[in-house]
Short mmCIF file of C-alpha atoms (C1' of nucleotides) in Angstrom, two decimals:
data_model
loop_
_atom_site.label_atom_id
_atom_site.label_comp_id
_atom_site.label_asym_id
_atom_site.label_seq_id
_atom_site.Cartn_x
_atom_site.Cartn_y
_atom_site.Cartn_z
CA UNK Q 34 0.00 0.00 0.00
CA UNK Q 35 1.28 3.54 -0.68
CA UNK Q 36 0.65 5.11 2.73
CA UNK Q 37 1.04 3.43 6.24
CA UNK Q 38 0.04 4.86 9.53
CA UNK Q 39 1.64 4.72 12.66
CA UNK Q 40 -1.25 5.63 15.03
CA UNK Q 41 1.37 6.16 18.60
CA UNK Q 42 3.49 8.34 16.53
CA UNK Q 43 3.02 11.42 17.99
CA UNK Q 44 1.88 13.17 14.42
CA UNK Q 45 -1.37 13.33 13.53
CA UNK Q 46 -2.62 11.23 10.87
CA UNK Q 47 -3.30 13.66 8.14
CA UNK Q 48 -0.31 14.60 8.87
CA UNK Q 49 1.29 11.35 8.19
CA UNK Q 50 -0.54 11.24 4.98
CA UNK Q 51 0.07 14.54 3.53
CA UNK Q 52 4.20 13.84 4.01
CA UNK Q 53 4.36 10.27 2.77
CA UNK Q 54 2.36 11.75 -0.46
CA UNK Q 55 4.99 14.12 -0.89
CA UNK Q 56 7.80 11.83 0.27
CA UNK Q 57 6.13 9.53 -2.67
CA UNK Q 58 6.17 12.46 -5.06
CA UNK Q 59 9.97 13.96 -4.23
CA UNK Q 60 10.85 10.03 -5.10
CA UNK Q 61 9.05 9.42 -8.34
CA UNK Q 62 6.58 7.27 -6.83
CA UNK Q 63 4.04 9.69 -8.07
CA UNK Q 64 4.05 11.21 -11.12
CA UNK Q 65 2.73 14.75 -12.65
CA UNK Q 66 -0.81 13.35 -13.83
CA UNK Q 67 -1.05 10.09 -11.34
CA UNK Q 68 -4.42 10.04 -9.30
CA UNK Q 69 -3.80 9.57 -5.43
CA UNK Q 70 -6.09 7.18 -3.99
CA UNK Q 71 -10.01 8.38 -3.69
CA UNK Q 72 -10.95 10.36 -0.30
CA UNK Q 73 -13.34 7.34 0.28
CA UNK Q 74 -10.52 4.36 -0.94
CA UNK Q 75 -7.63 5.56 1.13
CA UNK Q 76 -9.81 5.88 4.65
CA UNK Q 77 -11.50 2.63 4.00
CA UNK Q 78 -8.03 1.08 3.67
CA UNK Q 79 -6.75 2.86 6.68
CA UNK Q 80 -9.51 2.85 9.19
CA UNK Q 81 -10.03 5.71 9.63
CA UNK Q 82 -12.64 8.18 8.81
CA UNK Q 83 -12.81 10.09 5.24
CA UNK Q 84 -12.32 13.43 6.46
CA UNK Q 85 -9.43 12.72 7.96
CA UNK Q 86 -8.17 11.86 4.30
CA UNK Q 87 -9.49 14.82 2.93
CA UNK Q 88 -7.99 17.04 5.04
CA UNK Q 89 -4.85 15.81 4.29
CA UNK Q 90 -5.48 16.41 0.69
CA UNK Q 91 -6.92 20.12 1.43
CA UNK Q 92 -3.33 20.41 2.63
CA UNK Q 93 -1.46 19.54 -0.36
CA UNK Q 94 -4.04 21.49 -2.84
CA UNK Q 95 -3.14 24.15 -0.85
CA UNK Q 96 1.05 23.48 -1.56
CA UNK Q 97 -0.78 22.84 -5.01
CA UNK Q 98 0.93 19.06 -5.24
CA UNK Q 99 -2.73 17.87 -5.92
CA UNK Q 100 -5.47 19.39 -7.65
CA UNK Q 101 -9.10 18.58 -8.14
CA UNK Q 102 -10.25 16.85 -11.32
CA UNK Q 103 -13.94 16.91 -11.03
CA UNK Q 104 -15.48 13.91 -10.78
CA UNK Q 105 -12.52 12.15 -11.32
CA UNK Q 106 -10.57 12.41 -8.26
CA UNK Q 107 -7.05 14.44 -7.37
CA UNK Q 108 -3.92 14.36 -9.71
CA UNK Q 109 -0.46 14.96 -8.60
CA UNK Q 110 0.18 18.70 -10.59
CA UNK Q 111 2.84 18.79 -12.76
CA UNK Q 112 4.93 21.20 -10.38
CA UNK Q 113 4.88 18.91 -7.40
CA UNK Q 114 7.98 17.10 -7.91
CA UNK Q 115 9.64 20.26 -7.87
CA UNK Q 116 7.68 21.53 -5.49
CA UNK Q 117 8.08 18.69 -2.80
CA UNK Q 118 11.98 17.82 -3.77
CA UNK Q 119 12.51 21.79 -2.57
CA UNK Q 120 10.28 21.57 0.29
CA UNK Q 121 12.07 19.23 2.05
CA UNK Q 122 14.89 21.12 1.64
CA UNK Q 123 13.31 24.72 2.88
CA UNK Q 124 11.99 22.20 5.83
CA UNK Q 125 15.55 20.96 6.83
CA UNK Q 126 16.74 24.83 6.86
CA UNK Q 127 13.88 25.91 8.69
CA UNK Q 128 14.57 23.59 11.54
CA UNK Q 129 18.51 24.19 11.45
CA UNK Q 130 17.88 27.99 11.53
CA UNK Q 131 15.48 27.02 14.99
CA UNK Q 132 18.26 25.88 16.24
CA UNK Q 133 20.74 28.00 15.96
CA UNK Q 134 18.55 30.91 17.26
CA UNK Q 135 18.31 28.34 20.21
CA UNK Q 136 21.41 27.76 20.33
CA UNK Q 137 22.29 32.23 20.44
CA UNK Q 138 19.29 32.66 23.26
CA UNK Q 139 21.57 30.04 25.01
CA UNK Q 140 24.84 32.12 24.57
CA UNK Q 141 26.46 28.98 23.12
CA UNK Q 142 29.11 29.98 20.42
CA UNK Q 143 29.41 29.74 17.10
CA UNK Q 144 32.36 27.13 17.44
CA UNK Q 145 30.51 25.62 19.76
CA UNK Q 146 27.59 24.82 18.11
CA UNK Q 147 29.44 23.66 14.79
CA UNK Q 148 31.39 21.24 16.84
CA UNK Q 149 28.30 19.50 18.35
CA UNK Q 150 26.94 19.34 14.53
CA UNK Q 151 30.22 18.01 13.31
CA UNK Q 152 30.25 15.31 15.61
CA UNK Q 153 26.73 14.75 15.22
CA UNK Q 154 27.01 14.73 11.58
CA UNK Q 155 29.91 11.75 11.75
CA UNK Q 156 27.70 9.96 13.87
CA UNK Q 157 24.27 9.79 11.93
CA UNK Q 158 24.18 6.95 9.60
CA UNK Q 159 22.32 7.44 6.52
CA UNK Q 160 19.79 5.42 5.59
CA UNK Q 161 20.05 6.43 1.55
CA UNK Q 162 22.40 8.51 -0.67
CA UNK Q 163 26.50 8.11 -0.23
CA UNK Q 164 27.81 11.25 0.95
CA UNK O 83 11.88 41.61 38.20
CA UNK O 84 13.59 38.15 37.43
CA UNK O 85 11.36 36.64 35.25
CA UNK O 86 9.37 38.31 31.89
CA UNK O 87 6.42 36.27 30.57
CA UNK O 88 5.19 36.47 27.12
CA UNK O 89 1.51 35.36 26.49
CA UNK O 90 1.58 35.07 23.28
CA UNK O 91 4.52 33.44 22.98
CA UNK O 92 3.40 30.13 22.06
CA UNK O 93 5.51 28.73 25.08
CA UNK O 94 3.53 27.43 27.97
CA UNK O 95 4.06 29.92 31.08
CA UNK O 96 5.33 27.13 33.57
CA UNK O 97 7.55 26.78 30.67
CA UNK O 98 9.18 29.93 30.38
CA UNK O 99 9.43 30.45 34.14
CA UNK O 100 11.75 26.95 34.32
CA UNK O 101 13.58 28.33 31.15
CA UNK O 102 14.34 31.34 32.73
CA UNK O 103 14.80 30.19 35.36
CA UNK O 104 17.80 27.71 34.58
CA UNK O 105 19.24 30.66 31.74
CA UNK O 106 19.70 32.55 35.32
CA UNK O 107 21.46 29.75 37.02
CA UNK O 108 23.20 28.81 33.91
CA UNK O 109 24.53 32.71 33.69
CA UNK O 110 25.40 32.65 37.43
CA UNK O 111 22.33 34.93 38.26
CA UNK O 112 21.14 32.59 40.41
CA UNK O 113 23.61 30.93 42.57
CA UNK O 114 23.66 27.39 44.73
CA UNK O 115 22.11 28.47 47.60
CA UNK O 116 19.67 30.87 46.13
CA UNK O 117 15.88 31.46 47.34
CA UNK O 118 13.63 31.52 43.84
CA UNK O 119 10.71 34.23 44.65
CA UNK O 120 8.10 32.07 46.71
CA UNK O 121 5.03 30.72 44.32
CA UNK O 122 2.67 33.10 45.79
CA UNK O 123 5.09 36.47 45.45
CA UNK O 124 6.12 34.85 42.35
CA UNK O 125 2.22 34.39 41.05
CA UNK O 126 1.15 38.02 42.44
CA UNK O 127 4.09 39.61 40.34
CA UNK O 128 3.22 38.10 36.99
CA UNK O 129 -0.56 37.93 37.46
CA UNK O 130 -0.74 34.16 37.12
CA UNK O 131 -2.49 31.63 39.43
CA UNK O 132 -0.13 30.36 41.91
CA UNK O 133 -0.06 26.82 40.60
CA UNK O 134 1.33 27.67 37.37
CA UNK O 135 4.46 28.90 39.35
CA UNK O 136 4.70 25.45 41.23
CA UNK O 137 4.13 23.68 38.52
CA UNK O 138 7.07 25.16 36.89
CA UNK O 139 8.94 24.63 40.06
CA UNK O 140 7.87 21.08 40.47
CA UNK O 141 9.96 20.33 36.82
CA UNK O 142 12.76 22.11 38.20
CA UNK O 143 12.82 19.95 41.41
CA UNK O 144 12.46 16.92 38.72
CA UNK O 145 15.15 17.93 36.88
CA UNK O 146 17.26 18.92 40.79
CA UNK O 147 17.91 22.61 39.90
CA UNK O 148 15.91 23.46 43.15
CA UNK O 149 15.35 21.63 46.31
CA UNK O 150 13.07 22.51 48.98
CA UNK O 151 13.62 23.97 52.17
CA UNK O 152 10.51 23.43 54.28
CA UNK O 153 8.72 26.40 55.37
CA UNK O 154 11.41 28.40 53.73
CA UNK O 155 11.49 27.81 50.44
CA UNK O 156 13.48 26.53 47.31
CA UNK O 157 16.83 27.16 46.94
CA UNK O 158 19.35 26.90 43.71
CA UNK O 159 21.09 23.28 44.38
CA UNK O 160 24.63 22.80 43.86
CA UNK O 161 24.73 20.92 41.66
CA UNK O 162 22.38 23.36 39.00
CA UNK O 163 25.14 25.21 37.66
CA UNK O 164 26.52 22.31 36.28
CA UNK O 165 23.36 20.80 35.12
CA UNK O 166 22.04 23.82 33.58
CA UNK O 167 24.97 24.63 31.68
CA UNK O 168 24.75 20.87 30.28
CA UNK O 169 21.54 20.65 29.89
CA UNK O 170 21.40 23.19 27.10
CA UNK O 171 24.31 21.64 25.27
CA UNK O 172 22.55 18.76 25.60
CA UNK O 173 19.27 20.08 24.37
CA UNK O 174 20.90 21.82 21.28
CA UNK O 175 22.68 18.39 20.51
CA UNK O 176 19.23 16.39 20.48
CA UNK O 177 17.41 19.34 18.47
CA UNK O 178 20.66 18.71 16.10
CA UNK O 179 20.00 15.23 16.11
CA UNK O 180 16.11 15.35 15.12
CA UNK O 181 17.19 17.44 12.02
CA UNK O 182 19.26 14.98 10.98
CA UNK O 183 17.07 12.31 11.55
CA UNK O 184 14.63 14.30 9.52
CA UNK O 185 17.01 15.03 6.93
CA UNK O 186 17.70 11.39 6.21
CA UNK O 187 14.82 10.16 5.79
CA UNK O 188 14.35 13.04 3.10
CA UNK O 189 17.17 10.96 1.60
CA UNK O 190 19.05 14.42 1.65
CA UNK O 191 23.05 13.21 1.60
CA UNK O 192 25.41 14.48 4.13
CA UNK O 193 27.60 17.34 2.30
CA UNK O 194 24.07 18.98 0.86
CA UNK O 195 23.21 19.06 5.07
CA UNK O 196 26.28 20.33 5.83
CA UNK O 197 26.23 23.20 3.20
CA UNK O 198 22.61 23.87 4.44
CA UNK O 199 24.17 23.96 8.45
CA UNK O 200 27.32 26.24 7.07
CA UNK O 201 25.34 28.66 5.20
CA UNK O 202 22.88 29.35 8.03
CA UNK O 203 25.54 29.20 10.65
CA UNK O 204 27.28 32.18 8.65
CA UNK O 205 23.79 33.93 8.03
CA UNK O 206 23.27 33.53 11.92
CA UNK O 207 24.09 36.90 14.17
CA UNK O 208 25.49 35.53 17.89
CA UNK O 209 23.64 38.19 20.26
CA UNK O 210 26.02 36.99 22.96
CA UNK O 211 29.57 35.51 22.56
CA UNK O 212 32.15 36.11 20.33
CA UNK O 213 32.76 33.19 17.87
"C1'" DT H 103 -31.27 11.16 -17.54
"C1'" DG H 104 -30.06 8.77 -13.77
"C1'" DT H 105 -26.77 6.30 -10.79
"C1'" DG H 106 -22.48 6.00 -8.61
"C1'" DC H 107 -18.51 7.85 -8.13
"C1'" DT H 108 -15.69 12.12 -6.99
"C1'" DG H 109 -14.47 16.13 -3.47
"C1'" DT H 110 -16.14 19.52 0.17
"C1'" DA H 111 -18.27 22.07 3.85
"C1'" DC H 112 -20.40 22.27 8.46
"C1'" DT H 113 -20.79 20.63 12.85
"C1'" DA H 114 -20.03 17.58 16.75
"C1'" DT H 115 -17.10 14.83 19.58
"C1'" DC H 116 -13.02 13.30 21.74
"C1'" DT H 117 -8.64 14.11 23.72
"C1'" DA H 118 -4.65 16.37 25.57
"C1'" DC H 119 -2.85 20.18 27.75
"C1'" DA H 120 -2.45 24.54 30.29
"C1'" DT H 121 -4.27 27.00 33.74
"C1'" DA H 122 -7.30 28.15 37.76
"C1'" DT H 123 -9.71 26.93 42.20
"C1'" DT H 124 -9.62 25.06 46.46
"C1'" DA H 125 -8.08 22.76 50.33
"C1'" DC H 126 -4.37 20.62 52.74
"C1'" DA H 127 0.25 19.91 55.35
"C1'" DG H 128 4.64 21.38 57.29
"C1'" DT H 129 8.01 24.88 59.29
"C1'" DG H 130 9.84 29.37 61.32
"C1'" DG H 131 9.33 32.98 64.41
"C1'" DT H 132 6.98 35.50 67.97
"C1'" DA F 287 0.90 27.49 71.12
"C1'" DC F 288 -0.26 30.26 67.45
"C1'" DC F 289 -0.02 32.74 63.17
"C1'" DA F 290 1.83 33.66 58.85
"C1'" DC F 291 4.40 32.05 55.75
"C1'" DT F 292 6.20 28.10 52.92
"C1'" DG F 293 5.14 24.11 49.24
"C1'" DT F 294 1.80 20.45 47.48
"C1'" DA F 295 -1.95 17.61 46.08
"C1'" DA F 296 -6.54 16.89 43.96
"C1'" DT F 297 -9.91 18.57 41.16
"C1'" DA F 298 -12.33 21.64 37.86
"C1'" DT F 299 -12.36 24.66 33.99
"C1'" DG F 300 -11.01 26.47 29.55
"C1'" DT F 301 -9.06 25.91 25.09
"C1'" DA F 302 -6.93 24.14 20.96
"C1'" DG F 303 -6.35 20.49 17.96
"C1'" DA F 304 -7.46 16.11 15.68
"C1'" DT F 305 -10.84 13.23 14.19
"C1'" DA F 306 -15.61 11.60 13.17
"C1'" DG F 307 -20.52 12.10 11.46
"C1'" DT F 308 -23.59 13.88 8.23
"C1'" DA F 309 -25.17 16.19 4.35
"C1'" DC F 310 -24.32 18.52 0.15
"C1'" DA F 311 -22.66 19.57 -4.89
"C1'" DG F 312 -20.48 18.33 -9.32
"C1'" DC F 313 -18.87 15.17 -12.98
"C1'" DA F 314 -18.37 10.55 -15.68
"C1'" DC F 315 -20.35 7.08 -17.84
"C1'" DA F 316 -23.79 3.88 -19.20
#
DNA sequence: TGTGCTGTACTATCTACATATTACAGTGGT
DNA sequence: ACCACTGTAATATGTAGATAGTACAGCACA
């Protein structure tokens, strides 16, 4: 199945479906012109009510990665992949910059700070690209 | 006054009272030994109900930067210093961590993190130390 | 043209969390 | 011993967010 929820995750579900569909879409999963699954299809194959699936969705119209085919259903658009592949990018800044302004209110230094990351950085394993 | 409570901060209020809290011990403001301003003077200053204060104080005894004195009050332990000034290391090394975390599973490699983390280091302005 | 699919909007419920209210228990100082 | 201060525990209230229930509106296709 294309989406799996984790229901003791600590993010909400819509939440969970609105990043794997982008997740899906950075990766070539899903393609400018696919249809994700129905409002109706997905919730009956997750449990969970179809609101909650189309609230998701409302969320990625509004990052216009889906739009509305009427009476058809919701089609990836054909700026998502650029759309999502930057996003997670913007995301990963956004929570670095956090962070560091952390890190200032905290009167750590500079040096500091890029020595925790550094050693940080040598200990994360990656799950996918070399580096 | 010691502490300075934003409402609309997004912050819970206990919360910021224990932050500022330990940024006082942390800075040497507060010293081992130290009385914190009872609940109720504490309360009456900032306009808050009284169990807000020990609420914040309660996490503060969890975490032994204070330790009661009965029918006194709380006083700085002596140990705080040491654990405050940790404790946000630590706390900036797990936020580091999380990003990371976050970032591979975006399948972003290391180097394009580590330009992200160097170019917003270099955008960041310290407010306190130098670097 | 009608039936079954599509999404969508409105409202209610459920839950978690922060905060407030109240009452209680112990200690220091007069 | 008593009073005024200390912290603390239990409970109630308020609020924000996520999710569910229900009803509505448009399009495809036979």
């Amino acid at each position: 199945m294309l989406i799996n929820i984790n229901p003791t995750n600590g993010l909400a579900v819509y939440d969970q479906i609105a990043r794997q569909i982008k997740f899906a879409v950075a990766n070539r999963v899903l393609r400018p012109g696919d249809l994700v699954p129905s409002v109706r299809e997905l919730a009956k194959n997750l449990a969970i009510n179809p609101n909650t699936v189309a609230r998701a969705y409302r969320e990625l119209q509004a990052e216009q990665i889906i739009q509305t085919v009427r009476g058809t259903g919701l089609e990836i658009t054909v700026a998502a992949p650029e759309i999502c592949r930057n996003a997670r990018q913007e995301l990963i800044r956004l929570r670095l910059r956090e962070v560091l302004e952390e890190a200032g209110r905290s009167q750590l230094s500079r040096t500091q700070v890029k020595q925790l990351f550094d050693k940080e950085l040598s200990q994360y394993d990656e799950t996918g690209n070399a580096s």
